[in-house]
Short mmCIF file of C-alpha atoms and ligand atoms in Angstrom, two decimals:
data_model
loop_
_atom_site.label_atom_id
_atom_site.label_comp_id
_atom_site.label_asym_id
_atom_site.label_seq_id
_atom_site.Cartn_x
_atom_site.Cartn_y
_atom_site.Cartn_z
CA MET A 1 99.71 172.88 120.53
CA LYS A 2 100.53 173.84 124.10
CA ARG A 3 102.81 171.55 126.00
CA ILE A 4 101.56 169.76 129.13
CA VAL A 5 104.14 167.81 131.12
CA ALA A 6 103.75 165.54 134.14
CA LEU A 7 106.48 164.33 136.47
CA VAL A 8 105.66 161.14 138.36
CA ASP A 9 107.80 160.53 141.43
CA LEU A 10 107.36 157.47 143.64
CA ASP A 11 107.29 158.47 147.32
CA ALA A 12 110.29 157.34 149.43
CA PHE A 13 110.56 154.54 146.90
CA TYR A 14 113.13 152.16 148.44
CA ALA A 15 111.44 152.43 151.84
CA GLN A 16 107.95 151.89 150.40
CA VAL A 17 109.14 148.76 148.60
CA GLU A 18 110.73 147.40 151.78
CA GLU A 19 107.51 148.04 153.72
CA LEU A 20 105.55 146.11 151.12
CA ARG A 21 107.95 143.22 151.32
CA ASN A 22 107.76 143.15 155.09
CA PRO A 23 104.44 144.49 156.43
CA LYS A 24 105.85 144.41 159.99
CA LEU A 25 107.79 147.55 159.07
CA LYS A 26 104.58 149.55 158.60
CA GLY A 27 104.42 152.45 161.04
CA LYS A 28 108.10 152.18 161.97
CA ALA A 29 110.89 154.50 160.92
CA VAL A 30 112.63 152.71 158.03
CA ILE A 31 116.02 153.78 156.70
CA VAL A 32 117.46 152.15 153.57
CA CYS A 33 121.24 152.48 153.47
CA MET A 34 124.10 152.27 151.04
CA TYR A 35 126.95 150.83 153.08
CA SER A 36 130.45 151.76 151.95
CA ALA A 37 133.63 149.70 151.83
CA ARG A 38 134.98 151.75 154.74
CA GLY A 39 133.48 149.13 157.00
CA LYS A 40 131.03 148.72 159.83
CA GLY A 41 128.14 151.09 159.64
CA SER A 42 129.78 153.60 157.35
CA GLY A 43 127.90 154.83 154.33
CA ALA A 44 124.93 157.04 153.57
CA VAL A 45 121.16 156.99 153.77
CA ALA A 46 119.64 156.15 150.38
CA THR A 47 116.01 156.65 151.37
CA ALA A 48 114.21 157.29 154.64
CA ASN A 49 110.48 156.73 154.99
CA TYR A 50 108.27 159.55 156.24
CA GLU A 51 108.35 158.34 159.87
CA ALA A 52 112.17 158.58 159.75
CA ARG A 53 112.01 161.97 158.03
CA LYS A 54 109.91 163.27 160.91
CA LEU A 55 112.91 162.47 163.12
CA GLY A 56 115.17 164.53 160.87
CA VAL A 57 116.69 161.76 158.74
CA ARG A 58 117.43 162.72 155.11
CA SER A 59 118.76 161.01 151.98
CA GLY A 60 122.50 161.39 151.65
CA MET A 61 123.00 161.74 155.40
CA PRO A 62 125.84 159.62 156.88
CA ILE A 63 124.40 156.51 158.56
CA ILE A 64 126.10 157.45 161.83
CA TYR A 65 124.09 160.70 162.04
CA ALA A 66 120.89 158.90 161.09
CA LYS A 67 121.49 156.45 163.96
CA ARG A 68 121.78 159.35 166.37
CA LYS A 69 118.57 160.92 165.15
CA ALA A 70 116.55 157.72 164.92
CA LYS A 71 117.88 155.19 167.42
CA ASN A 72 114.94 152.82 167.11
CA ALA A 73 114.62 152.94 163.34
CA VAL A 74 114.99 149.84 161.19
CA PHE A 75 118.18 150.09 159.10
CA LEU A 76 118.22 148.00 155.92
CA PRO A 77 120.80 147.58 153.15
CA ALA A 78 119.59 148.76 149.73
CA ASP A 79 118.49 145.88 147.49
CA ARG A 80 118.63 147.71 144.21
CA ASP A 81 118.12 144.65 142.01
CA TYR A 82 114.75 144.16 143.58
CA TYR A 83 113.86 147.87 143.45
CA TRP A 84 114.68 147.97 139.72
CA LYS A 85 112.28 145.08 139.13
CA VAL A 86 109.45 146.86 140.91
CA SER A 87 110.37 150.10 139.11
CA ALA A 88 110.18 148.38 135.71
CA ARG A 89 106.60 147.28 136.42
CA VAL A 90 105.56 150.79 137.46
CA MET A 91 107.22 152.29 134.37
CA ASP A 92 105.37 149.76 132.21
CA ILE A 93 102.10 151.06 133.64
CA LEU A 94 103.08 154.71 133.20
CA GLN A 95 104.07 154.47 129.59
CA THR A 96 100.63 153.29 128.59
CA TYR A 97 99.49 156.83 129.39
CA SER A 98 101.65 158.62 126.84
CA ASP A 99 103.78 157.90 123.81
CA LEU A 100 106.21 160.55 125.03
CA PHE A 101 107.61 158.95 128.14
CA GLU A 102 111.06 159.57 129.64
CA GLN A 103 112.31 157.68 132.65
CA VAL A 104 114.84 159.82 134.50
CA SER A 105 115.72 157.57 137.41
CA ILE A 106 114.61 154.42 139.19
CA ASP A 107 111.60 156.24 140.66
CA GLU A 108 110.89 159.20 138.39
CA ALA A 109 109.52 159.68 134.88
CA TYR A 110 108.28 162.54 132.74
CA LEU A 111 105.23 162.12 130.55
CA ASP A 112 104.19 164.55 127.86
CA LEU A 113 100.41 164.81 128.23
CA SER A 114 99.86 167.48 125.58
CA GLN A 115 97.49 165.09 123.81
CA THR A 116 94.93 165.70 126.55
CA ASN A 117 94.62 169.32 125.37
CA SER A 118 93.87 170.77 128.80
CA PHE A 119 95.34 170.85 132.28
CA THR A 120 92.02 169.66 133.71
CA ALA A 121 92.03 166.59 131.48
CA ALA A 122 95.71 165.96 132.23
CA GLU A 123 94.92 166.03 135.93
CA ARG A 124 92.14 163.48 135.48
CA LEU A 125 94.61 161.24 133.69
CA ALA A 126 97.13 161.69 136.51
CA LYS A 127 94.49 160.58 139.03
CA LYS A 128 94.00 157.42 136.99
CA MET A 129 97.76 156.77 136.96
CA LYS A 130 97.93 157.16 140.71
CA SER A 131 95.07 154.78 141.33
CA GLU A 132 96.35 152.19 138.86
CA ILE A 133 99.82 152.20 140.47
CA LEU A 134 98.24 151.96 143.91
CA GLN A 135 95.92 149.16 142.89
CA LYS A 136 98.49 147.08 141.00
CA GLU A 137 101.68 147.76 142.94
CA LYS A 138 100.38 149.14 146.28
CA LEU A 139 102.70 152.12 145.86
CA THR A 140 101.95 155.82 146.21
CA CYS A 141 103.49 158.50 144.05
CA SER A 142 103.39 162.26 143.75
CA ILE A 143 102.61 163.89 140.42
CA GLY A 144 103.27 167.43 139.29
CA ILE A 145 101.72 168.83 136.13
CA GLY A 146 102.89 171.99 134.41
CA PRO A 147 103.60 173.60 131.04
CA ASN A 148 107.16 172.24 131.10
CA LYS A 149 109.56 169.91 132.93
CA LEU A 150 110.77 172.55 135.37
CA VAL A 151 107.33 173.41 136.69
CA ALA A 152 106.16 169.77 136.68
CA LYS A 153 109.19 168.71 138.73
CA ILE A 154 108.74 171.45 141.33
CA ALA A 155 104.99 170.82 141.51
CA ALA A 156 105.59 167.11 142.20
CA GLY A 157 107.72 168.03 145.20
CA VAL A 158 105.44 170.43 147.03
CA LYS A 159 102.79 168.01 148.36
CA LYS A 160 104.64 164.79 149.02
CA PRO A 161 103.67 162.06 149.77
CA ASN A 162 100.75 161.07 147.56
CA GLY A 163 100.42 164.56 146.11
CA LEU A 164 98.93 165.82 142.88
CA VAL A 165 99.61 169.44 141.99
CA THR A 166 98.66 171.05 138.70
CA VAL A 167 100.09 174.40 137.69
CA PRO A 168 98.58 175.73 134.45
CA GLU A 169 100.61 178.23 132.48
CA ASP A 170 98.87 181.34 133.83
CA ALA A 171 99.41 180.19 137.43
CA VAL A 172 103.18 179.67 137.02
CA PRO A 173 104.37 183.13 138.20
CA SER A 174 102.35 183.06 141.43
CA PHE A 175 103.28 179.42 142.05
CA LEU A 176 107.02 180.09 141.77
CA LYS A 177 107.18 183.47 143.49
CA PRO A 178 107.26 182.37 147.16
CA LEU A 179 109.53 179.34 146.58
CA SER A 180 113.16 179.35 147.64
CA VAL A 181 115.69 179.60 144.80
CA GLY A 182 116.98 176.14 145.76
CA LYS A 183 113.88 174.63 144.14
CA LEU A 184 115.01 175.77 140.70
CA TYR A 185 116.77 173.45 138.30
CA GLY A 186 120.54 173.72 138.62
CA VAL A 187 120.59 175.50 142.00
CA GLY A 188 122.61 173.42 144.43
CA PRO A 189 123.74 174.42 147.92
CA LYS A 190 126.70 176.35 146.51
CA THR A 191 124.69 178.56 144.15
CA GLU A 192 121.99 178.91 146.78
CA GLY A 193 124.59 180.20 149.25
CA LEU A 194 125.99 182.63 146.71
CA LEU A 195 122.51 183.99 145.96
CA ALA A 196 121.67 184.18 149.67
CA SER A 197 124.76 186.33 150.21
CA LEU A 198 123.12 188.81 147.82
CA ASN A 199 119.84 188.45 149.70
CA MET A 200 118.33 186.52 146.79
CA ARG A 201 116.47 183.81 148.65
CA SER A 202 113.11 183.54 146.94
CA VAL A 203 112.26 183.22 143.28
CA LYS A 204 110.50 186.58 143.60
CA GLN A 205 113.78 188.21 144.69
CA LEU A 206 115.76 186.38 142.04
CA LYS A 207 113.43 187.79 139.39
CA THR A 208 114.69 191.29 140.15
CA MET A 209 118.16 190.39 138.84
CA SER A 210 118.99 191.12 135.22
CA LEU A 211 120.22 188.44 132.85
CA ALA A 212 123.57 190.22 132.50
CA HIS A 213 124.05 190.39 136.26
CA LEU A 214 123.25 186.70 136.73
CA GLN A 215 125.58 185.67 133.93
CA LYS A 216 128.37 187.74 135.41
CA LEU A 217 127.76 186.00 138.72
CA VAL A 218 127.54 182.34 137.72
CA GLY A 219 128.58 182.22 134.07
CA SER A 220 126.68 182.53 130.85
CA ALA A 221 124.91 179.15 130.60
CA LYS A 222 123.95 178.88 134.23
CA GLY A 223 123.00 182.55 134.34
CA SER A 224 120.42 182.14 131.60
CA MET A 225 119.18 178.93 133.21
CA LEU A 226 118.50 180.82 136.46
CA TYR A 227 116.98 183.78 134.62
CA ASN A 228 114.60 181.52 132.71
CA GLY A 229 113.96 179.30 135.70
CA ALA A 230 112.79 182.24 137.81
CA ARG A 231 110.29 182.97 135.04
CA GLY A 232 109.13 179.36 134.84
CA LYS A 233 110.59 178.95 131.35
CA ASP A 234 112.03 175.64 130.22
CA ASP A 235 112.15 174.34 126.64
CA ARG A 236 113.48 170.87 127.29
CA PRO A 237 111.19 168.34 125.60
CA VAL A 238 110.22 164.99 127.08
CA GLN A 239 112.65 162.67 125.30
CA PRO A 240 111.51 159.08 124.90
CA GLY A 241 114.19 156.42 125.02
CA ARG A 242 116.82 158.72 126.41
CA GLN A 243 119.44 156.49 127.91
CA LYS A 244 122.23 156.72 130.35
CA GLN A 245 125.61 157.13 128.70
CA GLN A 246 127.55 155.26 131.35
CA VAL A 247 127.28 153.44 134.65
CA SER A 248 129.97 153.80 137.29
CA ARG A 249 130.63 153.01 140.93
CA LEU A 250 133.36 154.60 143.01
CA THR A 251 134.56 154.11 146.53
CA THR A 252 137.15 155.50 148.93
CA MET A 253 139.80 153.07 150.15
CA LYS A 254 140.10 152.49 153.90
CA LYS A 255 143.55 153.94 153.61
CA ASP A 256 145.60 155.17 150.69
CA THR A 257 147.35 152.26 149.02
CA SER A 258 149.25 151.01 146.00
CA SER A 259 148.78 147.34 146.85
CA PHE A 260 147.48 145.34 143.91
CA ASN A 261 145.77 142.77 146.12
CA SER A 262 143.67 145.17 148.15
CA LEU A 263 142.81 147.30 145.11
CA ALA A 264 141.90 144.22 143.07
CA GLU A 265 139.54 143.10 145.80
CA THR A 266 137.81 146.48 145.85
CA VAL A 267 137.63 146.57 142.07
CA ALA A 268 135.98 143.14 142.11
CA SER A 269 133.19 144.29 144.39
CA LEU A 270 132.70 147.51 142.38
CA SER A 271 132.48 145.38 139.23
CA THR A 272 129.66 143.42 140.85
CA LEU A 273 127.78 146.64 141.69
CA VAL A 274 128.18 147.99 138.15
CA HIS A 275 127.08 144.65 136.74
CA ASP A 276 124.01 144.59 139.01
CA THR A 277 122.92 147.93 137.61
CA VAL A 278 123.45 147.17 133.93
CA SER A 279 121.85 143.74 134.14
CA ALA A 280 118.82 145.03 136.06
CA GLN A 281 118.36 147.62 133.31
CA LYS A 282 119.01 145.05 130.59
CA ILE A 283 121.79 146.95 128.93
CA THR A 284 124.95 145.83 127.21
CA PHE A 285 128.27 147.64 127.41
CA GLN A 286 131.33 147.68 125.23
CA THR A 287 133.88 149.80 127.08
CA VAL A 288 135.22 149.19 130.56
CA SER A 289 137.19 151.81 132.50
CA LEU A 290 139.22 152.02 135.65
CA ILE A 291 139.23 155.33 137.51
CA VAL A 292 141.81 156.12 140.18
CA MET A 293 142.30 159.20 142.30
CA SER A 294 145.41 159.89 144.37
CA ASN A 295 145.68 161.47 147.78
CA LYS A 296 146.91 164.54 145.86
CA MET A 297 143.62 164.64 143.93
CA GLU A 298 145.23 163.51 140.70
CA GLN A 299 142.62 161.59 138.70
CA ILE A 300 143.43 159.08 135.99
CA SER A 301 141.19 156.82 133.97
CA ARG A 302 142.16 153.92 131.75
CA SER A 303 139.74 152.33 129.32
CA HIS A 304 139.55 149.27 127.18
CA SER A 305 136.99 148.60 124.45
CA LEU A 306 135.84 145.03 123.94
CA THR A 307 135.44 143.61 120.45
CA GLU A 308 131.68 143.37 120.88
CA PRO A 309 128.93 144.45 123.27
CA THR A 310 128.39 142.13 126.22
CA THR A 311 126.48 141.74 129.47
CA ALA A 312 129.08 139.51 131.14
CA LYS A 313 130.25 140.30 134.65
CA LYS A 314 133.52 138.50 133.93
CA ALA A 315 134.23 140.98 131.12
CA ILE A 316 134.05 143.88 133.57
CA GLN A 317 136.10 142.18 136.23
CA ASP A 318 138.83 140.76 133.98
CA THR A 319 139.24 143.97 132.00
CA VAL A 320 139.39 146.26 134.98
CA THR A 321 141.80 143.96 136.82
CA ALA A 322 144.11 143.95 133.80
CA LEU A 323 143.88 147.75 133.58
CA LEU A 324 144.76 147.98 137.26
CA LYS A 325 147.78 145.71 136.88
CA THR A 326 149.15 147.74 133.96
CA PHE A 327 148.50 151.02 135.71
CA LEU A 328 150.28 150.01 138.95
CA ALA A 329 153.26 148.74 136.95
CA GLU A 330 153.53 152.14 135.26
CA ARG A 331 152.91 154.20 138.38
CA PRO A 332 154.22 152.30 141.42
CA ASP A 333 154.39 155.61 143.32
CA PHE A 334 150.68 156.32 142.91
CA GLN A 335 148.82 156.14 146.24
CA VAL A 336 145.19 155.34 145.45
CA ARG A 337 142.65 157.16 147.59
CA ARG A 338 139.52 156.59 145.52
CA ILE A 339 138.91 153.95 142.90
CA GLY A 340 136.08 153.32 140.48
CA VAL A 341 134.77 151.08 137.73
CA ARG A 342 132.81 152.39 134.76
CA VAL A 343 131.12 150.84 131.75
CA SER A 344 130.04 152.79 128.70
CA GLY A 345 128.96 152.22 125.12
CA LEU A 346 125.59 151.17 126.47
CA GLU A 347 122.70 149.65 124.51
CA HIS A 348 119.48 147.99 125.48
CA ALA A 349 120.17 144.26 125.37
CA ILE A 350 116.75 142.73 125.21
CA PRO A 351 113.82 144.23 123.35
CA ASP A 352 111.22 145.03 125.94
CA SER A 353 107.98 146.93 125.99
CA ARG A 354 109.92 150.16 126.37
CA LYS A 355 111.45 149.82 122.91
CA PRO A 356 109.78 150.42 119.56
CA ALA A 357 108.22 147.36 117.98
CA THR A 358 110.53 144.51 117.26
CA ASN A 359 108.09 142.06 118.73
CA GLY A 360 104.77 143.62 117.88
CA GLN A 361 103.96 144.67 121.45
CA ARG A 362 103.98 148.32 120.65
CA THR A 363 101.29 148.05 118.02
CA LEU A 364 98.87 146.65 120.56
CA ARG A 365 99.24 149.61 122.85
CA THR A 366 96.38 151.96 123.22
CA PHE A 367 96.59 155.37 124.76
CA ARG A 368 94.01 156.25 127.29
CA LYS A 369 91.97 159.25 126.58
CA PRO A 370 90.71 161.19 129.57
CA SER A 371 87.13 160.34 130.36
MG1 MG B 1 111.07 159.62 144.74
#
């Protein structure tokens, strides 16, 4: 059976959710921010709505730049707990459309729609998904459909917002040809720059390079990834129930320090952020780690495994504080520049509709057939 994969991506998700919560924001430039511990106004843009994007604001941009570009925009702090709740409801809708469902982030999921047997039928199903999400949650999303994850992901990005782009297998070469190499999986700004220096800017140009040449340039694994990517080839299956292996939060100290008190304070707020994420996703953890980086770029992590899995915030905070105390006693000379908190050994805590039947819910699920 031929594989048919869809990627569903909610449009400017954080900003859309904020607009729903506060209808007065509609029509205004809205910028959702992650503020950093560095203090007043420092941090980065998490999501900008389309009005803000028109003014040149992008995700990841420092807030200071965004303020210059969009003086009259509404700047809001990210409320990720709330976004995760909305996300969970959308994901619950999506997974009724396929047994092979893989959530990849708060606002993106892959669905294997091979059961529909044709790209036309898969597209009809995607239209239903879009209208159900719009009707129930008032949110728009963009969907890309292709013969694999790579093509589906790129297709979802080309007609945002509220797009639906289907690329059947035989249309893949002509679809990819004009795109810039940066659209391919694994091509970040660095690789893009390297390829540009060889005048390899489009996928069409990249296709002229041999596998051996690419591997010599960027290494064996990445070389074959680029070679296959340029040809629209990707074997990665949609993996249901794939989970994150760890959750971490890091921050840069206002100034380099070895003071227990100021580091402990930072570690306490990072513990809260980590706990927010794991509790919103209903996962337990068993290992807690402290990560420190010096002004000389030396990085050290110290971990402690608890006797049993837990969801308790106190477990994170107490463990990481103890790790910090021990570490500073051993290395009083260590000037901490960046510090982080990580939990690992993750498991889903509470059986929910996303897990195989422990409560009978799964057996009641029906999969929609295209009409
Ligand atoms: Mg998105």
